[in-house]
mmCIF file of C-alpha atoms in Angstrom:
data_model
loop_
_atom_site.group_PDB
_atom_site.id
_atom_site.type_symbol
_atom_site.label_atom_id
_atom_site.label_comp_id
_atom_site.label_asym_id
_atom_site.label_seq_id
_atom_site.Cartn_x
_atom_site.Cartn_y
_atom_site.Cartn_z
ATOM 1 C CA MET A 1 -15.040 22.774 20.445
ATOM 2 C CA GLY A 2 -15.462 26.422 19.436
ATOM 3 C CA GLU A 3 -14.646 27.680 15.986
ATOM 4 C CA ARG A 4 -11.459 25.688 15.486
ATOM 5 C CA SER A 5 -10.972 22.171 14.190
ATOM 6 C CA CYS A 6 -9.686 19.720 16.749
ATOM 7 C CA VAL A 7 -8.101 16.328 17.321
ATOM 8 C CA LEU A 8 -9.928 13.825 19.538
ATOM 9 C CA ILE A 9 -7.828 11.252 21.438
ATOM 10 C CA LEU A 10 -9.321 8.088 22.965
ATOM 11 C CA ALA A 11 -6.813 5.842 24.732
ATOM 12 C CA LYS A 12 -5.479 4.836 28.138
ATOM 13 C CA PRO A 13 -4.085 7.759 30.184
ATOM 14 C CA ASP A 14 -0.406 7.082 29.422
ATOM 15 C CA ARG A 15 -1.085 6.667 25.716
ATOM 16 C CA CYS A 16 -3.302 9.765 25.722
ATOM 17 C CA SER A 17 -0.427 11.762 27.191
ATOM 18 C CA ASP A 18 1.897 10.546 24.450
ATOM 19 C CA CYS A 19 -0.644 11.468 21.798
ATOM 20 C CA LYS A 20 -1.315 14.859 23.357
ATOM 21 C CA VAL A 21 2.392 15.671 23.225
ATOM 22 C CA LEU A 22 2.459 14.477 19.633
ATOM 23 C CA VAL A 23 -0.396 16.798 18.681
ATOM 24 C CA GLU A 24 1.059 19.747 20.568
ATOM 25 C CA GLU A 25 4.437 19.265 18.905
ATOM 26 C CA ALA A 26 2.920 19.218 15.435
ATOM 27 C CA GLU A 27 3.270 22.917 14.659
ATOM 28 C CA ALA A 28 1.032 22.630 11.615
ATOM 29 C CA LEU A 29 -1.884 21.431 13.715
ATOM 30 C CA ARG A 30 -2.074 24.695 15.586
ATOM 31 C CA ASN A 31 -2.970 26.377 12.328
ATOM 32 C CA LEU A 32 -5.491 23.967 10.888
ATOM 33 C CA HIS A 33 -7.647 25.476 8.198
ATOM 34 C CA GLU A 34 -11.180 25.584 9.571
ATOM 35 C CA LEU A 35 -13.542 22.840 8.533
ATOM 36 C CA GLY A 36 -16.399 24.661 10.169
ATOM 37 C CA ALA A 37 -17.599 24.922 13.734
ATOM 38 C CA GLY A 38 -17.703 21.629 15.579
ATOM 39 C CA GLN A 39 -15.781 19.645 12.976
ATOM 40 C CA LEU A 40 -13.190 16.998 13.864
ATOM 41 C CA ALA A 41 -10.004 17.215 11.836
ATOM 42 C CA ALA A 42 -8.647 13.928 13.179
ATOM 43 C CA VAL A 43 -9.303 11.185 15.708
ATOM 44 C CA ILE A 44 -6.635 9.022 17.352
ATOM 45 C CA CYS A 45 -8.021 6.013 19.194
ATOM 46 C CA ALA A 46 -6.609 2.872 20.769
ATOM 47 C CA LEU A 47 -8.161 -0.495 20.048
ATOM 48 C CA GLY A 48 -9.260 -1.042 23.636
ATOM 49 C CA ARG A 49 -11.194 -3.939 25.092
ATOM 50 C CA GLY A 50 -13.504 -2.445 27.674
ATOM 51 C CA ARG A 51 -16.651 -0.369 27.371
ATOM 52 C CA ASP A 52 -14.769 2.816 28.264
ATOM 53 C CA ASP A 53 -11.716 2.486 26.041
ATOM 54 C CA SER A 54 -12.818 0.518 22.983
ATOM 55 C CA CYS A 55 -12.551 2.220 19.619
ATOM 56 C CA TRP A 56 -15.411 0.271 18.048
ATOM 57 C CA PRO A 57 -18.335 2.384 19.372
ATOM 58 C CA LEU A 58 -16.500 5.553 18.372
ATOM 59 C CA LEU A 59 -15.770 4.259 14.877
ATOM 60 C CA SER A 60 -19.411 3.237 14.541
ATOM 61 C CA GLU A 61 -20.610 6.667 15.668
ATOM 62 C CA LEU A 62 -18.257 8.513 13.305
ATOM 63 C CA ARG A 63 -19.382 6.335 10.421
ATOM 64 C CA ALA A 64 -23.059 6.770 11.207
ATOM 65 C CA ALA A 65 -22.651 10.536 11.440
ATOM 66 C CA ALA A 66 -20.804 10.602 8.101
ATOM 67 C CA PHE A 67 -17.617 12.217 9.378
ATOM 68 C CA ARG A 68 -15.952 11.681 6.027
ATOM 69 C CA ARG A 69 -13.660 14.671 6.503
ATOM 70 C CA THR A 70 -12.235 13.291 9.748
ATOM 71 C CA PHE A 71 -8.938 11.405 9.483
ATOM 72 C CA VAL A 72 -9.324 8.460 11.871
ATOM 73 C CA ILE A 73 -6.189 6.706 13.167
ATOM 74 C CA VAL A 74 -6.333 3.476 15.176
ATOM 75 C CA LEU A 75 -3.131 3.520 17.232
ATOM 76 C CA SER A 76 -2.727 -0.037 18.446
ATOM 77 C CA TYR A 77 0.056 -2.609 18.523
ATOM 78 C CA THR A 78 -2.510 -5.423 18.369
ATOM 79 C CA ALA A 79 -4.500 -4.023 15.475
ATOM 80 C CA ALA A 80 -1.453 -3.021 13.441
ATOM 81 C CA ARG A 81 0.111 -6.487 13.677
ATOM 82 C CA ASP A 82 -2.928 -8.712 13.244
ATOM 83 C CA ALA A 83 -4.096 -9.108 9.640
ATOM 84 C CA ARG A 84 -7.747 -9.796 10.545
ATOM 85 C CA THR A 85 -8.102 -7.002 13.110
ATOM 86 C CA ARG A 86 -6.309 -4.548 10.855
ATOM 87 C CA LEU A 87 -8.830 -5.106 8.066
ATOM 88 C CA ASP A 88 -11.726 -4.971 10.544
ATOM 89 C CA CYS A 89 -10.549 -1.500 11.612
ATOM 90 C CA PHE A 90 -10.512 -0.292 8.014
ATOM 91 C CA ASP A 91 -13.968 -1.751 7.451
ATOM 92 C CA ALA A 92 -15.179 0.112 10.547
ATOM 93 C CA GLY A 93 -13.994 3.438 9.154
ATOM 94 C CA ALA A 94 -10.334 3.837 10.157
ATOM 95 C CA ARG A 95 -8.206 5.714 7.608
ATOM 96 C CA MET A 96 -4.961 4.428 9.088
ATOM 97 C CA VAL A 97 -3.921 1.612 11.453
ATOM 98 C CA THR A 98 -0.529 1.867 13.129
ATOM 99 C CA ALA A 99 1.528 0.933 16.175
ATOM 100 C CA SER A 100 3.862 3.875 15.655
ATOM 101 C CA LEU A 101 3.486 7.233 17.356
ATOM 102 C CA ARG A 102 5.999 8.594 14.859
ATOM 103 C CA ASP A 103 3.849 7.501 11.910
ATOM 104 C CA ALA A 104 0.747 8.933 13.589
ATOM 105 C CA GLY A 105 2.615 12.233 13.797
ATOM 106 C CA VAL A 106 3.537 12.049 10.119
ATOM 107 C CA ALA A 107 -0.123 11.491 9.260
ATOM 108 C CA LEU A 108 -1.338 14.386 11.402
ATOM 109 C CA ARG A 109 1.159 16.738 9.805
ATOM 110 C CA ARG A 110 0.110 15.511 6.375
ATOM 111 C CA ALA A 111 -3.556 16.123 7.191
ATOM 112 C CA ALA A 112 -2.674 19.594 8.403
ATOM 113 C CA LEU A 113 -0.633 20.292 5.284
ATOM 114 C CA VAL A 114 -3.718 19.598 3.178
ATOM 115 C CA LEU A 115 -5.743 22.044 5.230
ATOM 116 C CA ARG A 116 -3.022 24.701 5.224
ATOM 117 C CA SER A 117 -2.897 24.834 1.408
ATOM 118 C CA PRO A 118 -5.835 27.163 0.671
ATOM 119 C CA GLY A 119 -7.308 27.305 -2.786
ATOM 120 C CA PRO A 120 -10.519 27.273 -4.810
ATOM 121 C CA TYR A 121 -11.178 23.527 -4.994
ATOM 122 C CA ARG A 122 -13.518 21.209 -3.114
ATOM 123 C CA CYS A 123 -12.850 17.492 -2.581
ATOM 124 C CA PRO A 124 -15.237 15.505 -4.817
ATOM 125 C CA ALA A 125 -15.377 12.677 -2.258
ATOM 126 C CA CYS A 126 -16.016 14.449 1.075
ATOM 127 C CA ALA A 127 -16.694 18.048 -0.056
ATOM 128 C CA LEU A 128 -13.798 19.434 1.998
ATOM 129 C CA PRO A 129 -13.598 23.030 0.740
ATOM 130 C CA SER A 130 -10.912 25.604 0.004
ATOM 131 C CA LEU A 131 -8.121 23.308 -1.199
ATOM 132 C CA SER A 132 -5.239 24.171 -3.496
ATOM 133 C CA GLU A 133 -4.449 21.899 -6.419
ATOM 134 C CA ASP A 134 -1.498 20.380 -4.539
ATOM 135 C CA GLY A 135 -3.603 20.029 -1.396
ATOM 136 C CA LEU A 136 -6.360 18.231 -3.285
ATOM 137 C CA HIS A 137 -3.794 15.961 -4.951
ATOM 138 C CA LEU A 138 -2.419 14.898 -1.550
ATOM 139 C CA HIS A 139 -5.821 14.683 0.129
ATOM 140 C CA MET A 140 -7.312 12.252 -2.385
ATOM 141 C CA HIS A 141 -4.720 9.488 -2.122
ATOM 142 C CA PHE A 142 -3.956 10.071 1.562
ATOM 143 C CA HIS A 143 -7.350 10.655 3.132
ATOM 144 C CA HIS A 144 -9.449 8.587 0.709
ATOM 145 C CA ALA A 145 -7.146 5.590 0.150
ATOM 146 C CA THR A 146 -9.683 3.448 2.025
ATOM 147 C CA ASP A 147 -12.628 4.572 -0.126
ATOM 148 C CA PRO A 148 -13.941 3.043 -3.374
ATOM 149 C CA ASN A 149 -13.282 4.731 -6.699
ATOM 150 C CA GLU A 150 -15.486 7.655 -7.575
ATOM 151 C CA GLY A 151 -16.040 8.994 -11.044
ATOM 152 C CA GLY A 152 -17.301 12.422 -11.949
ATOM 153 C CA VAL A 153 -16.156 15.878 -12.940
ATOM 154 C CA CYS A 154 -12.624 16.900 -12.009
ATOM 155 C CA PRO A 155 -12.777 20.058 -9.854
ATOM 156 C CA VAL A 156 -9.524 21.326 -11.396
ATOM 157 C CA CYS A 157 -9.945 20.855 -15.156
ATOM 158 C CA ALA A 158 -13.687 19.972 -15.398
ATOM 159 C CA ALA A 159 -12.922 16.731 -17.281
ATOM 160 C CA ARG A 160 -15.433 13.934 -16.737
ATOM 161 C CA VAL A 161 -13.480 10.837 -15.700
ATOM 162 C CA GLY A 162 -14.214 7.360 -14.420
ATOM 163 C CA ASN A 163 -11.634 7.443 -11.607
ATOM 164 C CA LEU A 164 -11.169 10.827 -9.966
ATOM 165 C CA ALA A 165 -8.404 9.726 -7.601
ATOM 166 C CA MET A 166 -6.274 8.356 -10.427
ATOM 167 C CA HIS A 167 -6.993 11.358 -12.656
ATOM 168 C CA LEU A 168 -6.082 13.870 -9.934
ATOM 169 C CA HIS A 169 -2.925 11.962 -9.072
ATOM 170 C CA ASN A 170 -1.630 11.692 -12.625
ATOM 171 C CA GLU A 171 -2.874 14.936 -14.163
ATOM 172 C CA HIS A 172 -2.710 17.487 -11.350
ATOM 173 C CA GLY A 173 -0.557 18.438 -8.403
ATOM 174 C CA PRO A 174 3.249 18.273 -8.240
ATOM 175 C CA PRO A 175 4.577 16.701 -11.475
ATOM 176 C CA GLU A 176 7.345 14.865 -9.606
ATOM 177 C CA GLU A 177 4.768 12.977 -7.515
ATOM 178 C CA ARG A 178 2.727 11.639 -10.445
ATOM 179 C CA GLU A 179 3.035 8.127 -11.808
ATOM 180 C CA LEU A 180 5.844 7.612 -14.295
ATOM 181 C CA ALA A 181 4.798 7.022 -17.889
ATOM 182 C CA ALA A 182 4.293 3.307 -18.489
ATOM 183 C CA ALA A 183 7.242 1.447 -19.980
ATOM 184 C CA PRO A 184 6.701 0.498 -23.633
ATOM 185 C CA TYR A 185 6.747 -3.199 -22.734
ATOM 186 C CA ALA A 186 4.389 -4.583 -20.066
ATOM 187 C CA ALA A 187 5.912 -7.059 -17.611
ATOM 188 C CA PHE A 188 5.274 -7.480 -13.883
ATOM 189 C CA ALA A 189 7.234 -8.426 -10.765
ATOM 190 C CA TRP A 190 5.564 -10.028 -7.738
ATOM 191 C CA CYS A 191 7.369 -10.104 -4.390
ATOM 192 C CA VAL A 192 6.831 -12.958 -1.926
ATOM 193 C CA CYS A 193 8.735 -11.550 1.054
ATOM 194 C CA GLN A 194 9.336 -13.836 4.035
ATOM 195 C CA ARG A 195 11.087 -12.817 7.241
ATOM 196 C CA PRO A 196 13.566 -15.564 8.160
ATOM 197 C CA SER A 197 13.456 -15.045 11.938
ATOM 198 C CA ASP A 198 9.784 -15.972 12.306
ATOM 199 C CA ALA A 199 8.793 -17.112 8.768
ATOM 200 C CA LYS A 200 6.123 -14.380 8.526
ATOM 201 C CA PHE A 201 5.094 -13.038 5.122
ATOM 202 C CA LEU A 202 4.517 -9.468 4.002
ATOM 203 C CA LEU A 203 0.923 -8.505 3.187
ATOM 204 C CA VAL A 204 0.069 -5.125 1.673
ATOM 205 C CA ASN A 205 -3.216 -3.271 2.136
ATOM 206 C CA GLU A 206 -3.953 -2.183 -1.420
ATOM 207 C CA PRO A 207 -5.743 1.154 -1.955
ATOM 208 C CA ALA A 208 -9.480 0.538 -1.956
ATOM 209 C CA GLY A 209 -9.830 2.032 -5.424
ATOM 210 C CA ILE A 210 -7.984 -0.921 -6.992
ATOM 211 C CA SER A 211 -9.089 -3.544 -4.479
ATOM 212 C CA GLY A 212 -12.834 -3.866 -4.782
ATOM 213 C CA GLY A 213 -13.757 -0.869 -2.644
ATOM 214 C CA ARG A 214 -11.818 -1.784 0.523
ATOM 215 C CA PRO A 215 -8.083 -1.979 1.307
ATOM 216 C CA GLY A 216 -7.814 -5.714 0.675
ATOM 217 C CA TYR A 217 -4.578 -7.638 0.942
ATOM 218 C CA TRP A 218 -2.109 -8.561 -1.767
ATOM 219 C CA LEU A 219 1.620 -8.942 -2.130
ATOM 220 C CA PRO A 220 4.001 -6.157 -3.196
ATOM 221 C CA ALA A 221 3.817 -6.167 -6.986
ATOM 222 C CA GLY A 222 3.724 -3.960 -10.014
ATOM 223 C CA ARG A 223 4.694 -3.221 -13.564
ATOM 224 C CA LEU A 224 8.346 -2.835 -14.500
ATOM 225 C CA ASP A 225 9.365 0.776 -15.013
ATOM 226 C CA ARG A 226 11.350 1.922 -18.028
ATOM 227 C CA GLY A 227 14.758 0.223 -18.128
ATOM 228 C CA GLU A 228 14.017 -2.149 -15.226
ATOM 229 C CA GLY A 229 14.443 -5.880 -14.884
ATOM 230 C CA PHE A 230 12.382 -8.105 -12.597
ATOM 231 C CA VAL A 231 14.726 -8.001 -9.587
ATOM 232 C CA GLU A 232 14.946 -4.188 -9.597
ATOM 233 C CA ALA A 233 11.172 -3.881 -9.896
ATOM 234 C CA CYS A 234 10.615 -6.394 -7.077
ATOM 235 C CA ARG A 235 12.839 -4.429 -4.705
ATOM 236 C CA ARG A 236 11.251 -1.106 -5.690
ATOM 237 C CA GLU A 237 7.682 -2.368 -5.245
ATOM 238 C CA ALA A 238 8.442 -3.815 -1.791
ATOM 239 C CA LEU A 239 9.854 -0.458 -0.688
ATOM 240 C CA GLU A 240 7.056 1.626 -2.229
ATOM 241 C CA GLU A 241 4.107 -0.529 -1.168
ATOM 242 C CA ALA A 242 5.312 -2.027 2.105
ATOM 243 C CA GLY A 243 8.097 0.315 3.184
ATOM 244 C CA VAL A 244 10.529 -2.603 3.509
ATOM 245 C CA ALA A 245 13.932 -2.788 1.798
ATOM 246 C CA VAL A 246 14.420 -6.340 0.540
ATOM 247 C CA ARG A 247 16.999 -8.566 -1.106
ATOM 248 C CA VAL A 248 15.734 -10.966 -3.755
ATOM 249 C CA THR A 249 16.770 -14.557 -3.067
ATOM 250 C CA GLY A 250 15.115 -16.740 -5.686
ATOM 251 C CA LEU A 251 12.646 -17.339 -8.493
ATOM 252 C CA LEU A 252 9.375 -19.042 -7.551
ATOM 253 C CA ARG A 253 7.351 -18.805 -10.742
ATOM 254 C CA LEU A 254 7.507 -17.339 -14.213
ATOM 255 C CA MET A 255 4.039 -16.932 -15.707
ATOM 256 C CA VAL A 256 3.339 -16.030 -19.326
ATOM 257 C CA ASP A 257 -0.295 -15.336 -20.245
ATOM 258 C CA GLY A 258 -2.012 -15.719 -23.604
ATOM 259 C CA ARG A 259 -0.966 -12.208 -24.665
ATOM 260 C CA GLY A 260 2.672 -12.920 -23.906
ATOM 261 C CA THR A 261 2.763 -10.783 -20.731
ATOM 262 C CA ILE A 262 5.353 -12.083 -18.292
ATOM 263 C CA ARG A 263 4.955 -12.089 -14.505
ATOM 264 C CA ALA A 264 7.914 -13.141 -12.400
ATOM 265 C CA VAL A 265 7.173 -14.255 -8.826
ATOM 266 C CA LEU A 266 10.315 -13.715 -6.760
ATOM 267 C CA LEU A 267 11.164 -14.723 -3.208
ATOM 268 C CA ALA A 268 12.701 -12.005 -1.049
ATOM 269 C CA ALA A 269 13.753 -11.304 2.536
ATOM 270 C CA PRO A 270 14.304 -8.046 4.447
ATOM 271 C CA GLU A 271 17.714 -6.515 3.975
ATOM 272 C CA ASP A 272 17.833 -5.823 7.707
ATOM 273 C CA GLU A 273 15.470 -7.574 10.117
ATOM 274 C CA ARG A 274 16.260 -4.946 12.741
ATOM 275 C CA ASP A 275 14.750 -2.313 10.474
ATOM 276 C CA CYS A 276 11.829 -3.865 8.606
ATOM 277 C CA GLU A 277 8.750 -2.346 10.249
ATOM 278 C CA PRO A 278 6.170 -1.997 7.460
ATOM 279 C CA LYS A 279 4.807 1.408 6.494
ATOM 280 C CA SER A 280 1.471 2.510 7.919
ATOM 281 C CA VAL A 281 0.890 6.030 6.548
ATOM 282 C CA PRO A 282 -1.466 5.715 3.542
ATOM 283 C CA ASP A 283 -0.375 7.047 0.184
ATOM 284 C CA TRP A 284 -0.842 6.407 -3.522
ATOM 285 C CA GLU A 285 0.978 3.063 -3.309
ATOM 286 C CA SER A 286 -0.809 1.408 -0.383
ATOM 287 C CA VAL A 287 -2.672 1.828 2.898
ATOM 288 C CA GLY A 288 0.180 0.154 4.778
ATOM 289 C CA ALA A 289 1.401 -3.388 5.276
ATOM 290 C CA VAL A 290 1.729 -6.118 7.909
ATOM 291 C CA TRP A 291 3.884 -9.160 8.647
ATOM 292 C CA ALA A 292 1.559 -12.153 8.925
ATOM 293 C CA ASP A 293 2.074 -15.759 9.917
ATOM 294 C CA VAL A 294 0.746 -18.191 7.348
ATOM 295 C CA SER A 295 -1.785 -19.424 9.940
ATOM 296 C CA GLU A 296 -3.372 -15.943 9.964
ATOM 297 C CA LEU A 297 -4.474 -16.450 6.370
ATOM 298 C CA ASP A 298 -7.040 -18.953 7.681
ATOM 299 C CA LYS A 299 -8.897 -15.997 9.230
ATOM 300 C CA LEU A 300 -9.175 -14.250 5.859
ATOM 301 C CA SER A 301 -11.651 -14.987 3.069
ATOM 302 C CA ASP A 302 -11.242 -14.522 -0.673
ATOM 303 C CA GLY A 303 -13.059 -11.190 -0.351
ATOM 304 C CA ASP A 304 -10.349 -9.914 2.001
ATOM 305 C CA TYR A 305 -7.795 -9.908 -0.801
ATOM 306 C CA ARG A 306 -7.385 -7.783 -3.883
ATOM 307 C CA SER A 307 -6.632 -11.147 -5.484
ATOM 308 C CA PRO A 308 -6.110 -14.348 -3.475
ATOM 309 C CA ASP A 309 -2.564 -14.998 -4.730
ATOM 310 C CA PRO A 310 -1.022 -14.744 -1.216
ATOM 311 C CA ALA A 311 -3.426 -17.429 0.010
ATOM 312 C CA ASP A 312 -2.126 -19.679 -2.777
ATOM 313 C CA LEU A 313 1.587 -18.826 -2.730
ATOM 314 C CA TYR A 314 2.415 -18.237 0.938
ATOM 315 C CA PRO A 315 1.308 -21.649 2.325
ATOM 316 C CA LYS A 316 3.130 -23.448 -0.492
ATOM 317 C CA VAL A 317 6.332 -21.572 0.253
ATOM 318 C CA ALA A 318 5.904 -22.185 4.011
ATOM 319 C CA ARG A 319 5.429 -25.947 3.440
ATOM 320 C CA GLY A 320 8.382 -26.159 1.067
ATOM 321 C CA GLU A 321 6.050 -27.185 -1.712
ATOM 322 C CA LEU A 322 7.126 -24.202 -3.807
ATOM 323 C CA ARG A 323 10.900 -23.927 -3.657
ATOM 324 C CA PRO A 324 12.922 -20.938 -4.833
ATOM 325 C CA GLN A 325 15.169 -21.480 -7.813
ATOM 326 C CA PRO A 326 18.542 -19.741 -8.230
ATOM 327 C CA LEU A 327 18.838 -16.421 -10.015
ATOM 328 C CA ASP A 328 22.535 -16.749 -10.826
ATOM 329 C CA THR A 329 21.961 -18.731 -14.026
ATOM 330 C CA ASP A 330 22.813 -17.735 -17.565
ATOM 331 C CA ALA A 331 19.145 -18.169 -18.536
ATOM 332 C CA PHE A 332 17.840 -15.750 -15.889
ATOM 333 C CA ARG A 333 20.603 -13.219 -16.488
ATOM 334 C CA GLU A 334 19.702 -13.307 -20.183
ATOM 335 C CA LEU A 335 16.028 -12.693 -19.315
ATOM 336 C CA GLU A 336 16.903 -9.728 -17.094
ATOM 337 C CA ALA A 337 19.079 -8.156 -19.768
ATOM 338 C CA LEU A 338 16.310 -8.605 -22.338
ATOM 339 C CA MET A 339 13.681 -7.093 -19.985
ATOM 340 C CA ARG A 340 15.795 -3.981 -19.542
ATOM 341 C CA ARG A 341 16.013 -3.598 -23.300
ATOM 342 C CA LEU A 342 12.304 -4.246 -23.833
ATOM 343 C CA THR A 343 11.175 -1.865 -21.095
ATOM 344 C CA SER A 344 13.560 0.755 -22.487
ATOM 345 C CA GLY A 345 11.799 0.564 -25.855
ATOM 346 C CA ASP A 346 14.367 -1.418 -27.844
ATOM 347 C CA ALA A 347 12.203 -2.749 -30.685
ATOM 348 C CA ALA A 348 15.012 -5.060 -31.846
ATOM 349 C CA ALA A 349 14.710 -7.012 -28.576
ATOM 350 C CA SER A 350 11.204 -8.419 -29.172
ATOM 351 C CA PRO A 351 12.172 -11.189 -31.643
ATOM 352 C CA GLU A 352 14.634 -12.544 -29.076
ATOM 353 C CA LEU A 353 11.980 -13.258 -26.437
ATOM 354 C CA PRO A 354 10.810 -16.724 -27.638
ATOM 355 C CA GLY A 355 14.377 -18.022 -27.612
ATOM 356 C CA VAL A 356 15.063 -16.608 -24.155
ATOM 357 C CA LEU A 357 11.884 -18.219 -22.788
ATOM 358 C CA ALA A 358 12.805 -21.549 -24.371
ATOM 359 C CA ARG A 359 16.208 -21.486 -22.672
ATOM 360 C CA LEU A 360 14.542 -20.648 -19.349
ATOM 361 C CA GLN A 361 12.232 -23.659 -19.698
ATOM 362 C CA ALA A 362 15.247 -25.852 -20.347
ATOM 363 C CA ALA A 363 17.119 -24.456 -17.325
ATOM 364 C CA TYR A 364 14.376 -24.568 -14.667
ATOM 365 C CA PRO A 365 11.937 -27.262 -13.441
ATOM 366 C CA ARG A 366 8.363 -27.371 -14.703
ATOM 367 C CA SER A 367 7.057 -26.136 -11.341
ATOM 368 C CA VAL A 368 8.439 -22.664 -12.124
ATOM 369 C CA PHE A 369 6.144 -22.334 -15.127
ATOM 370 C CA ARG A 370 3.025 -23.771 -13.509
ATOM 371 C CA ARG A 371 0.317 -21.205 -12.705
#
């Protein structure tokens, strides 16, 4: 391998040719910053079934040899579209699972961008050296999205923190790529997205740092940003975490916990079924997503989820046991308007919340408010 870093491709001949062209066309890869003699910058491997083309021995060897600096991509239609196999690939050491050559190219260029941003910093997770602040910022949530949280001393500011990935993302690197400041009122939107053509549901691989140390499954969800209502937040989270533009079609549940925090569970569908391939390039938001038939959930255990809400909600929606309620009611419109005021910091809005919730309970069936 000489003195340069390299990309290893393991696939059938026709797929290898496609990948080779992809690597050769990625201008940045011809100028990879050196990891050291004999180091692999990236591996692209097909799933394979036989002894000569299976990715599993290679993944096992890379893991055993502690190739933590190597960005491993499993390029496989089967793996990318099967919820169980997808998670098995991550558990075996894959950093990314995709069926898309285009997305594999995006990932390779991103890996090269990290290495072509020289600076004084070393990755605290894999000890990759000579990174700029921006390069380290990108590297942590791209390359290490499948790794558990690590605490320690920040290589940039020397602060001792409990979660280095979160600290580096929010305190260093390009300001425009950091998390927005939390809205002054905490409320959350959950997106149950079902594709009408085949009734499959959207599952997101959560970053391992917030999912028990592995990229377990959940649904697109998150806290409302400043000035948002539930529907806006639902659409934003589906696009950020799953890469799918959705339209919100109904209200499934409205949950209020003992602290008064509201979580709205909304039903959604893709805006365009011809263009709803989930994302697969890992980033701060997720490690990708997959469309899954409800029967596939039987192959997953509680430990395969960040939280087993999809295993509860998706079968009930599929059976018609949990039916969506309309959003075009005065009660829901009033709630949305109040949420926008609350998340914008309007202190005068808080006393109105009990009345709004009471009118919602009068307008919707009890099933909406059942946990």
